[in-house]
Short mmCIF file of C-alpha atoms and ligand atoms in Angstrom, two decimals:
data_model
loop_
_atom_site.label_atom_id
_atom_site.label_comp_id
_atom_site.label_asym_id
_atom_site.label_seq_id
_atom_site.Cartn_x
_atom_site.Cartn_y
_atom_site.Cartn_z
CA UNK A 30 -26.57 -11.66 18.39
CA UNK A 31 -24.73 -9.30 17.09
CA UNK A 32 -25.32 -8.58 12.81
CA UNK A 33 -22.63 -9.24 10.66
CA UNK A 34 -21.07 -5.62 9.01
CA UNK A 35 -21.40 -5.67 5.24
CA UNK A 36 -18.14 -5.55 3.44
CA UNK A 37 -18.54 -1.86 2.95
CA UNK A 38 -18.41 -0.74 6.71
CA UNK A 39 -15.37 -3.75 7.23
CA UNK A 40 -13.14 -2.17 8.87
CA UNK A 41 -9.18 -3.48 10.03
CA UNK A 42 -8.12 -4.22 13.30
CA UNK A 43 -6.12 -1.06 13.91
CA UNK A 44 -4.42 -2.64 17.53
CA UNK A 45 -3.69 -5.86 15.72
CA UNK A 46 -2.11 -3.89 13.11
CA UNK A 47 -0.21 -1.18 15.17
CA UNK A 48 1.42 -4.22 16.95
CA UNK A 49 2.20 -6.06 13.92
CA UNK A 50 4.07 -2.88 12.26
CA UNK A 51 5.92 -2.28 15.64
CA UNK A 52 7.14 -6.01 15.90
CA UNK A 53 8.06 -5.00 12.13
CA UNK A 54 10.49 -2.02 13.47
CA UNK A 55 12.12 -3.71 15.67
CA UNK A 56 13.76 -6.42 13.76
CA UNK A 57 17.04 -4.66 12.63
CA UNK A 58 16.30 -1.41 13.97
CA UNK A 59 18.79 1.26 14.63
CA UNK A 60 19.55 3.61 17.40
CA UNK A 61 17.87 6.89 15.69
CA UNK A 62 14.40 4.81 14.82
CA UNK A 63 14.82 3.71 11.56
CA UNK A 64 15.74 0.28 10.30
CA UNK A 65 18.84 -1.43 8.66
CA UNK A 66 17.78 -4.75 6.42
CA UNK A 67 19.35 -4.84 3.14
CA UNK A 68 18.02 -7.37 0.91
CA UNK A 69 19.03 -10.83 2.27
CA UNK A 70 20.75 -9.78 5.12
CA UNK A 71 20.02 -11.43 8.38
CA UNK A 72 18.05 -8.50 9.55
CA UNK A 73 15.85 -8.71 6.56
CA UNK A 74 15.81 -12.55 6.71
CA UNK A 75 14.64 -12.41 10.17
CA UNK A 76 11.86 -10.30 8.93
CA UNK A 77 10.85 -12.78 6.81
CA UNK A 78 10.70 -15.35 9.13
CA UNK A 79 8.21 -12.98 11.25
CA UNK A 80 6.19 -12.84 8.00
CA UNK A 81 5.95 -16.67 7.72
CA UNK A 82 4.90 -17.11 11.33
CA UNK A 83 2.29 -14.18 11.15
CA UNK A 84 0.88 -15.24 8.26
CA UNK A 85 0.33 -18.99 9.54
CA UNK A 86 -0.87 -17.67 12.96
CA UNK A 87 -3.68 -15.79 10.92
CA UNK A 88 -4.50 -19.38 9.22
CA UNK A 89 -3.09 -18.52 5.81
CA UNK A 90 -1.07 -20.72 3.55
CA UNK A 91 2.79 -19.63 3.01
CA UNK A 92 5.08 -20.49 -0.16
CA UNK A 93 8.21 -18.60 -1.05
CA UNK A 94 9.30 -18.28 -5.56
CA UNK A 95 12.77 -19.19 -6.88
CA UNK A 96 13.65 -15.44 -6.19
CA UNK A 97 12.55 -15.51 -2.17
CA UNK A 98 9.53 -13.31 -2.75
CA UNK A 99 7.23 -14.64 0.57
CA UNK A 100 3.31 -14.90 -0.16
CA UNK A 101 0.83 -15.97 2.22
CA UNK A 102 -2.56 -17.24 0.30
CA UNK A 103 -6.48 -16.77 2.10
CA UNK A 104 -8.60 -19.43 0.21
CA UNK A 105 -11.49 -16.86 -0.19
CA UNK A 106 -12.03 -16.81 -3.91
CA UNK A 107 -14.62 -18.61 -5.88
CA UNK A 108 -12.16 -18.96 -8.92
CA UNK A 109 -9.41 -20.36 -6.54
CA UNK A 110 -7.05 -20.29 -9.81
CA UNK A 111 -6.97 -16.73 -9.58
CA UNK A 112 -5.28 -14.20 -6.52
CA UNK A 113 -5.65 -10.50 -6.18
CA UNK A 114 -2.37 -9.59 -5.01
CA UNK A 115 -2.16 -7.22 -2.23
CA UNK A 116 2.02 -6.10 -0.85
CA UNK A 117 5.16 -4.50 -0.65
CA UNK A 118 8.90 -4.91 0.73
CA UNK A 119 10.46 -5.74 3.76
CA UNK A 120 13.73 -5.19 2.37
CA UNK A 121 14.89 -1.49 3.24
CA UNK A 122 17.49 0.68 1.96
CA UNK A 123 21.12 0.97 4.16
CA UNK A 124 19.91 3.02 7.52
CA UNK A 125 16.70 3.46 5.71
CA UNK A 126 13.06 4.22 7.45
CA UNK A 127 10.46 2.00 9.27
CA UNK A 128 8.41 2.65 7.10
CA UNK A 129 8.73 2.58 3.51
CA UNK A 130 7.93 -0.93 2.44
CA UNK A 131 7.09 -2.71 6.02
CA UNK A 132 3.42 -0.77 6.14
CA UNK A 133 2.31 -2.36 2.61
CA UNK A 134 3.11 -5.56 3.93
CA UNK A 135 1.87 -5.69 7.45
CA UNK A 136 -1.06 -3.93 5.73
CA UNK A 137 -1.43 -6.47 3.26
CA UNK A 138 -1.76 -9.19 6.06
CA UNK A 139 -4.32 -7.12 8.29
CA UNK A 140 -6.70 -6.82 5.32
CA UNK A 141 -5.94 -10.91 4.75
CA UNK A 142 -7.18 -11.74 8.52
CA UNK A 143 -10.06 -8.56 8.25
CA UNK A 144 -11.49 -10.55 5.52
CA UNK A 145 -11.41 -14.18 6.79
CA UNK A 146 -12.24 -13.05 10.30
CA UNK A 147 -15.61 -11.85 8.63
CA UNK A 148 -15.88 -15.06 6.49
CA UNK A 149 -16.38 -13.15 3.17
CA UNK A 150 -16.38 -14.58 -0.24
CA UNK A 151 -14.62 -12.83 -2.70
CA UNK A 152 -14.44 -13.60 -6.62
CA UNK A 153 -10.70 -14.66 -6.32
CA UNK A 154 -8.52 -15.82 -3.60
CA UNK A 155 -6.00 -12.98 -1.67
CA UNK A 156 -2.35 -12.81 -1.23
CA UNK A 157 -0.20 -11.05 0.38
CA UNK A 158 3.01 -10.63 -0.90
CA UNK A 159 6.55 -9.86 0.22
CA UNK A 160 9.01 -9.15 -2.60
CA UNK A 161 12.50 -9.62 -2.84
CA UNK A 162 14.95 -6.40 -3.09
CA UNK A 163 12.81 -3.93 -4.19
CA UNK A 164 15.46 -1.05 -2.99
CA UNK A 165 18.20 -2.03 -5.05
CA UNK A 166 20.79 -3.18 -2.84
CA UNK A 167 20.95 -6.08 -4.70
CA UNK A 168 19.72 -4.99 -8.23
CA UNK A 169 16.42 -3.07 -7.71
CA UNK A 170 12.96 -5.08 -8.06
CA UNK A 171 14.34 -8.05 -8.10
CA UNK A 172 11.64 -10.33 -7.03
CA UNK A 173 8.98 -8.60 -9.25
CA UNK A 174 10.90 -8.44 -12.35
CA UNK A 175 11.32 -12.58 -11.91
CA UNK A 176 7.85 -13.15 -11.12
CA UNK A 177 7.30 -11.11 -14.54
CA UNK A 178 10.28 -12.90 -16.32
CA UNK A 179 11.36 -9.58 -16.96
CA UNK A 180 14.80 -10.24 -15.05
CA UNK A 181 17.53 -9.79 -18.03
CA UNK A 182 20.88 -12.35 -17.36
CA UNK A 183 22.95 -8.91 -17.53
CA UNK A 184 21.03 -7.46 -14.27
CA UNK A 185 22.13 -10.95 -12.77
CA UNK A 186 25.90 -11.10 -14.05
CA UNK A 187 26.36 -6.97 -13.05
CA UNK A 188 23.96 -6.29 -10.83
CA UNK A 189 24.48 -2.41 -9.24
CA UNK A 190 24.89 -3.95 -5.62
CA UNK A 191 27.65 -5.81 -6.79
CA UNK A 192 27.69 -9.46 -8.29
CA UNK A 193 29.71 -11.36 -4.75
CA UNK A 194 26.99 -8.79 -2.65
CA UNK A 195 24.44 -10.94 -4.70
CA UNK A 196 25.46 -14.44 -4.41
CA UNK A 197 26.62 -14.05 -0.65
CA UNK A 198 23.11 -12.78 -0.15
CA UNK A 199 21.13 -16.08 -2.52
CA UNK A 200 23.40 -18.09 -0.38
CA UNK A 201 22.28 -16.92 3.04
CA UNK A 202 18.69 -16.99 2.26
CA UNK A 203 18.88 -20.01 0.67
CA UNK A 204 18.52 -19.41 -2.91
CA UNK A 205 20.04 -20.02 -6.44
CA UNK A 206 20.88 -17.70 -9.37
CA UNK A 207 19.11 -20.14 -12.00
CA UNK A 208 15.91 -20.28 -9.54
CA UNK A 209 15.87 -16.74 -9.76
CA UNK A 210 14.80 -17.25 -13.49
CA UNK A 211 12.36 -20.33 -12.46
CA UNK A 212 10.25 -17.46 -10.80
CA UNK A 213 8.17 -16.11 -13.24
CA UNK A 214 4.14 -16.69 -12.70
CA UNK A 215 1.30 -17.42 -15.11
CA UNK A 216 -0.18 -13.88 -15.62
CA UNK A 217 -3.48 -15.86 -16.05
CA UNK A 218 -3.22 -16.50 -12.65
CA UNK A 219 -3.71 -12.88 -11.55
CA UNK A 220 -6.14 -10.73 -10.66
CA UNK A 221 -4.08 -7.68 -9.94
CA UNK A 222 -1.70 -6.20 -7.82
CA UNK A 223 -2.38 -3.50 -5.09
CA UNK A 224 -0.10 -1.87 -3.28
CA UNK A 225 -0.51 0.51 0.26
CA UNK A 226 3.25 2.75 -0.02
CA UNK A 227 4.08 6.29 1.82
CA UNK A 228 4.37 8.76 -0.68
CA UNK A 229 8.04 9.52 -0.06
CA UNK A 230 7.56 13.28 -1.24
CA UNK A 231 6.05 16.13 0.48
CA UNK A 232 3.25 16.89 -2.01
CA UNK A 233 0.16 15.27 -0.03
CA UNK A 234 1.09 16.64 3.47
CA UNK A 235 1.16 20.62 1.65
CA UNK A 236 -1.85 19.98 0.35
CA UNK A 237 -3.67 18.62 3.49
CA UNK A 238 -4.49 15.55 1.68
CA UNK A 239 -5.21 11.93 2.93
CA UNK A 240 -5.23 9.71 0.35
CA UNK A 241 -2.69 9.76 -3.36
CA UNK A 242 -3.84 7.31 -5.84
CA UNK A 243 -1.18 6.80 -8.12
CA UNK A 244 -1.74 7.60 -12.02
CA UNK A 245 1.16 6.10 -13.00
CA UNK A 246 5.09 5.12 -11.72
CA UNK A 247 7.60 7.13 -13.73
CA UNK A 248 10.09 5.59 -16.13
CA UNK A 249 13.67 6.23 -15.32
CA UNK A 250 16.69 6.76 -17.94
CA UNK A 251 20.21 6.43 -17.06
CA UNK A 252 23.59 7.49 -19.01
CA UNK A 253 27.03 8.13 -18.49
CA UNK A 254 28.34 11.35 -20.08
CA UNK A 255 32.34 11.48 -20.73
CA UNK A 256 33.58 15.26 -21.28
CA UNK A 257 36.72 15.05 -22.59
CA UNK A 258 39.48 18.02 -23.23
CA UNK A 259 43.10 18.26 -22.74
CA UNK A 260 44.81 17.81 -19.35
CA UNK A 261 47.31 20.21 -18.65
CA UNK A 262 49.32 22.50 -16.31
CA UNK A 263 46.71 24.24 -13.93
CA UNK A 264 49.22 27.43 -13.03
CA UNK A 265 51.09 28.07 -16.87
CA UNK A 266 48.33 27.48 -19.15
CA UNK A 267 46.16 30.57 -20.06
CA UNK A 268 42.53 30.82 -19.57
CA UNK A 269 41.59 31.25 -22.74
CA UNK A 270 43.83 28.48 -23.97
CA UNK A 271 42.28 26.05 -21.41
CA UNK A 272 40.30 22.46 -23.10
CA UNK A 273 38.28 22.34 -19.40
CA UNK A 274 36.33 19.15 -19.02
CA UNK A 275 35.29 19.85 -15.92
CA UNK A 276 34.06 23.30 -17.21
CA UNK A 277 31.56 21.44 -19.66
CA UNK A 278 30.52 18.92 -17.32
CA UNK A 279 29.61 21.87 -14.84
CA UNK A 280 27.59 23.77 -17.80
CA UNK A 281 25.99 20.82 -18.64
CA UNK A 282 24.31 20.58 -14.75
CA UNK A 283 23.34 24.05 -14.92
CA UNK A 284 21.62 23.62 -18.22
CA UNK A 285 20.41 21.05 -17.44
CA UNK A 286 18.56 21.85 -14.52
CA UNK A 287 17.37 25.35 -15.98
CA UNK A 288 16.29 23.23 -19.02
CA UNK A 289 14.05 20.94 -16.70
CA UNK A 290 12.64 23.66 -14.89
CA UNK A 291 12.08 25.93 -17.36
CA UNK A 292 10.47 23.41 -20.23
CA UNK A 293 9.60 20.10 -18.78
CA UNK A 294 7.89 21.09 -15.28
CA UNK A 295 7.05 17.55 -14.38
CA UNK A 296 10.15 15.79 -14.59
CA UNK A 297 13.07 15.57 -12.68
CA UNK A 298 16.41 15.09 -13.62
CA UNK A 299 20.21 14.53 -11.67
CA UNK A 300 23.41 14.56 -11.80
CA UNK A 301 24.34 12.05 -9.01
CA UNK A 302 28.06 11.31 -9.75
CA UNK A 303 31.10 13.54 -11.20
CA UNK A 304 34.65 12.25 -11.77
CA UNK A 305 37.08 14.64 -12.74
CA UNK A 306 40.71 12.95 -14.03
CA UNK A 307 43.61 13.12 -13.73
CA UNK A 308 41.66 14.90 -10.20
CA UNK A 309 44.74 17.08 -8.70
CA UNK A 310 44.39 20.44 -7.74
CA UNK A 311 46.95 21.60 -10.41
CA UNK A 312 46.10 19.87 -13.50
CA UNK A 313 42.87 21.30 -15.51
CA UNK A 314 40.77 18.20 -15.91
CA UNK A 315 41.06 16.91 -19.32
CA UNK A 316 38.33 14.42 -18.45
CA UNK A 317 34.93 14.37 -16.69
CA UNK A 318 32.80 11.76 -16.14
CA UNK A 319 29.23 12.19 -15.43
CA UNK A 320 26.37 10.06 -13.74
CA UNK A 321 22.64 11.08 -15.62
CA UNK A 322 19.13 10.22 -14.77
CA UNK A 323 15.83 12.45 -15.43
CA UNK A 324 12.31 10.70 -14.83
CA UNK A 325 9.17 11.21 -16.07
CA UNK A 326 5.29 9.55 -16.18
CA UNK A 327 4.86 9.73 -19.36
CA UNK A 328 6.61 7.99 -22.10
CA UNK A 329 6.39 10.63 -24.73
CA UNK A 330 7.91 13.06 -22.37
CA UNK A 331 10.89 11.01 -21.39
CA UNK A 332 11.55 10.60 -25.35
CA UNK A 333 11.84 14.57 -25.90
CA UNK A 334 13.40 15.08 -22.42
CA UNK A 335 16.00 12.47 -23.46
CA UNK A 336 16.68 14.10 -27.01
CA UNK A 337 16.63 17.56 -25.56
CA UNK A 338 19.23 16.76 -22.45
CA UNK A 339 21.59 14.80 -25.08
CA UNK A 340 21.09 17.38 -27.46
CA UNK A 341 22.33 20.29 -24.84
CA UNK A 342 25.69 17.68 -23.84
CA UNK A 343 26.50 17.87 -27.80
CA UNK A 344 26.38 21.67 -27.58
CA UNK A 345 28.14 22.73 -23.92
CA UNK A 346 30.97 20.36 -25.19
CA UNK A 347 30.91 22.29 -28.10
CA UNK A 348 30.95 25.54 -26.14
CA UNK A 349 33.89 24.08 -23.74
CA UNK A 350 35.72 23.06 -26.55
CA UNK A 351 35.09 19.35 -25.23
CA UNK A 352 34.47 16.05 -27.18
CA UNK A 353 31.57 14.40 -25.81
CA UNK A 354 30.37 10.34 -25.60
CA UNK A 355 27.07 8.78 -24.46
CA UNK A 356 26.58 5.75 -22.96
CA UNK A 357 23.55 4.06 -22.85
CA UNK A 358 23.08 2.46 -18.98
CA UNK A 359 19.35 1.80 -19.05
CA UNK A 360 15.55 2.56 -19.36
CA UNK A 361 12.92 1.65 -17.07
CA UNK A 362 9.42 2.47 -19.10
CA UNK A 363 6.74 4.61 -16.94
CA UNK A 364 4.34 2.56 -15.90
CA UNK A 365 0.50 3.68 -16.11
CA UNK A 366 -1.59 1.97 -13.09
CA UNK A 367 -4.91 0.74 -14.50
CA UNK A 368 -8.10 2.99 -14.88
CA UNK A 369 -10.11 -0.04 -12.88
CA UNK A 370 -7.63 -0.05 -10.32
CA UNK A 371 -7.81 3.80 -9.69
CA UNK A 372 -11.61 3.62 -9.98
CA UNK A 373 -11.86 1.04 -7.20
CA UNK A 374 -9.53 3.04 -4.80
CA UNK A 375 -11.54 6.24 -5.68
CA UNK A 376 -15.10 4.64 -4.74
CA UNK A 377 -13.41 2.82 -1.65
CA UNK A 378 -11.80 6.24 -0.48
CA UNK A 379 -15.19 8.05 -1.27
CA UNK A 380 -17.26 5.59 0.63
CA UNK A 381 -14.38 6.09 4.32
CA UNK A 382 -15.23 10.16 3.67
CA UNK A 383 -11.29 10.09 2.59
CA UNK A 384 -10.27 13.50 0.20
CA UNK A 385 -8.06 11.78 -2.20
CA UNK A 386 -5.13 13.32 -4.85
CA UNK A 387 -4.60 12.16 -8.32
CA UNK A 388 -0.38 12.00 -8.42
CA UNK A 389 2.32 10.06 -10.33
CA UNK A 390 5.17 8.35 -8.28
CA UNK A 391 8.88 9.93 -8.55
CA UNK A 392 9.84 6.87 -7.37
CA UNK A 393 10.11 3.14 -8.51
CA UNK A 394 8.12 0.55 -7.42
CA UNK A 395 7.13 -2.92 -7.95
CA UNK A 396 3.92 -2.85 -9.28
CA UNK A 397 6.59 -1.16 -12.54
CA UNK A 398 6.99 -4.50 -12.87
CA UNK A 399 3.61 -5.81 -12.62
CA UNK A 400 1.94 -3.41 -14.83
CA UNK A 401 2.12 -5.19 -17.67
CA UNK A 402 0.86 -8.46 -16.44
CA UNK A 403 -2.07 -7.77 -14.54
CA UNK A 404 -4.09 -4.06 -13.18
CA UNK A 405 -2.06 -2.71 -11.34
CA UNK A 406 -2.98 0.25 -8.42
CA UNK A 407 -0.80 2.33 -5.72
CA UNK A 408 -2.62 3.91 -2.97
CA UNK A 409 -0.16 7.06 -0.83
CA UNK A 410 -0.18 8.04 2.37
CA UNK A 411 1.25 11.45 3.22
CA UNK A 412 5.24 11.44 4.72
CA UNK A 413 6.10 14.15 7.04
CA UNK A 414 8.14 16.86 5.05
CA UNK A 415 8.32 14.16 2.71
CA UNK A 416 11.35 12.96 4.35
CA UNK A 417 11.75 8.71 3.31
CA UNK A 418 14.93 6.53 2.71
CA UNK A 419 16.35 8.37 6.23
CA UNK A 420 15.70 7.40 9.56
CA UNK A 421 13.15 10.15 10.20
CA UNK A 422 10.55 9.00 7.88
CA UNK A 423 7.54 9.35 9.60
CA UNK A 424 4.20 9.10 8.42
CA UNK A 425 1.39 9.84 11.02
CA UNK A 426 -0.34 6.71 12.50
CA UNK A 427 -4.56 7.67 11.65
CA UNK A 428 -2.54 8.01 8.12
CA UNK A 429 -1.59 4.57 8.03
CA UNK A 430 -4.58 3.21 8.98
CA UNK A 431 -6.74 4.87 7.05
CA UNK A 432 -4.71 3.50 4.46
CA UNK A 433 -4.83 0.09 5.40
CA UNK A 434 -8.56 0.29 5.29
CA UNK A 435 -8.58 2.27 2.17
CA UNK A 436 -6.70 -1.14 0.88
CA UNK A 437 -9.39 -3.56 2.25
CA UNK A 438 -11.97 -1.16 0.87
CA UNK A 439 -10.04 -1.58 -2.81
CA UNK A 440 -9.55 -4.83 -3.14
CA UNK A 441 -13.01 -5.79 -1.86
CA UNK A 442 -14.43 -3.36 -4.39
CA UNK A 443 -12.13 -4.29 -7.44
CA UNK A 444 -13.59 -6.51 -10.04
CA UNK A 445 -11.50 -8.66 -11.15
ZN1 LIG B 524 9.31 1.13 -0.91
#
């Protein structure tokens, strides 16, 4: 007869998996390998209708929340109130990767059937969870922020996909706009919320690393910054005489990025969007219009690097001979991911022989929006020259599934 494995040497099925993530690739895949589904577009509808079918095919129980998100429930919990959840995305950016997203879920459904296969009993039940529009097509973790009733009615009204973009897309998939506020879940009813993600930056592939547990998602500031001089003739006004706004908009991005580099290593920040007006090649711009975001993990940080990036607008307008204005557009807070979370990746990784690297995440993520209800934990897994939202985001495959057993490891050693 052969001896049941202890939890500890579990281990996923890694054929059962490879299919799943292939059948994964294939629904609204492109010519060059990657994978087009926007939130709620058929291709990422269809994918959800693969996750339904899956999930009931491995005996678990499926239910869908006012904003879409999918979950599919494995009674294995002695406090059957409570759910560890374990997922990602199946949405994907426009021409985006295979990927980012589609391996936390399929992942999160492997470790589901690993553990009922082997008939363990675990303090609270699992779940595996889809969410809706975590890329931002639509408005950027959507289905997380509603099942954290963090989703503000402004998002909703003018969201950065577009508001018709957003109702064509509720309609197809069968949803409402007030259900998407009807969403939000009983933080007493979880556990926590664990998430396998490629790292989408080059940093564990240089170092020869497995394994990245995240210490914490960065927060994320947006403004607008309006230069504004004097438009006039390009060819008969002196050089000296000129009011350029384009000239202080173009300081500002220098000093900006020297002032990054130079005094605030671990942050990023960008200038993603310029608008010069009137915008003709013989007119000197008497307005520029700026798009601004800078990141950072820690909240204290993002206050100075805010004051000190504002403060250096003030002065290169001041330099240019330029009036400057600020608007506000938004502030995501960093998000810390919980000590017990890290510790039980870090024991679980330990215990598979896997090196791991302590690293915060450049990029957003849901579990920014579960932070603050329940522990919340990210495990990486190295990307190829860090390449991800492209079609050439690769990660390789003993990668992935060490990952995926890195997550069964974690969730069967976190205590909830
Ligand atoms: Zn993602």
């Amino acid at each position: 007869m052969p001896s049941i494995p202890l939890p500890k040497d579990l281990r996923i099925n890694a054929a059962r998996f490879l299919a799943d993530f292939e059948a994964l690739a294939a629904i609204g895949s492109t010519q060059d390998g990657g994978v087009n589904r926007p939130a709620l577009s058929e291709a990422h509808l269809q994918s959800r209708v693969w996750f339904r079918e899956r999930a009931e095919r491995a005996g678990l129980v499926v239910s869908v929340d006012g904003a879409g998100s999918h979950f599919a429930r494995l009674a294995c919990g002695q406090n059957p109130e409570r759910s560890l959840l374990l997922g990602s995305h199946l949405d994907s950016v426009p021409m985006g990767g295979r990927f980012d997203g589609a391996l936390g879920v399929a992942a999160a459904l492997e470790v589901l059937e690993t553990v009922r296969e082997a008939g363990l009993h675990l303090p609270v039940d699992l779940e595996a969870v889809d969410f809706t529009d975590e890329e931002g097509t639509l408005v950027g973790l959507l289905g997380s922020a509603a099942l954290a009733n963090h989703l503000q009615p402004a998002e909703i009204q003018n969201p950065r996909g577009g508001r018709q973009r957003l109702l064509d897309g509720l309609q197809r998939a069968g949803l409402s706009e007030a259900g998407l506020f009807q969403a939000g879940r009983d933080p007493a009813s979880l556990a926590g919320y664990l998430e396998l993600h490629i790292e989408q930056g080059p940093r564990l592939e240089r170092k020869g690393i497995p394994v990245g547990v995240v210490t914490a998602i960065v927060g994320i500031v947006s403004y607008r910054l309006v230069f504004e001089g004097r438009a006039n003739h390009a060819g008969t006004t002196p050089m000296d005489e000129r009011c350029d706004a384009g000239l202080g908009a173009a300081g500002f991005m220098l000093a900006a990025r020297q002032l990054v580099v130079q005094s605030f290593p671990e942050c990023v920040v960008n200038v993603g969007a310029l608008k010069l007006e009137p915008g003709a090649f013989n007119i000197v711009p008497g307005r520029a219009e700026l798009a601004l975001e800078f990141r950072s993990a820690d909240q204290q940080t993002l206050d100075q690097l805010q004051q000190a990036l504002l403060a250096l607008a003030e002065r290169e307008a001041r330099a240019a001979g330029l009036s400057v204005t600020v608007v506000f557009l938004g502030r995501h807070e960093p998000a810390p991911m919980h000590p017990a979370m890290r510790q039980a990746i870090g024991r679980a990784a330990a215990d598979l022989g896997l090196v791991t690297l302590d690293l915060p995440s450049g990029a957003g993520h849901d579990g920014q929006s579960l932070a603050n209800l329940c522990p919340t934990g990210m495990i990486f897994i190295p990307s190829q020259a860090g390449i991800s939202h492209s079609p050439h985001e690769f990660s390789a495959w003993h990668d992935c599934v060490n990952g995926v057993n890195l997550l069964l490891q974690a969730a069967l050693n976190f205590n909830p």
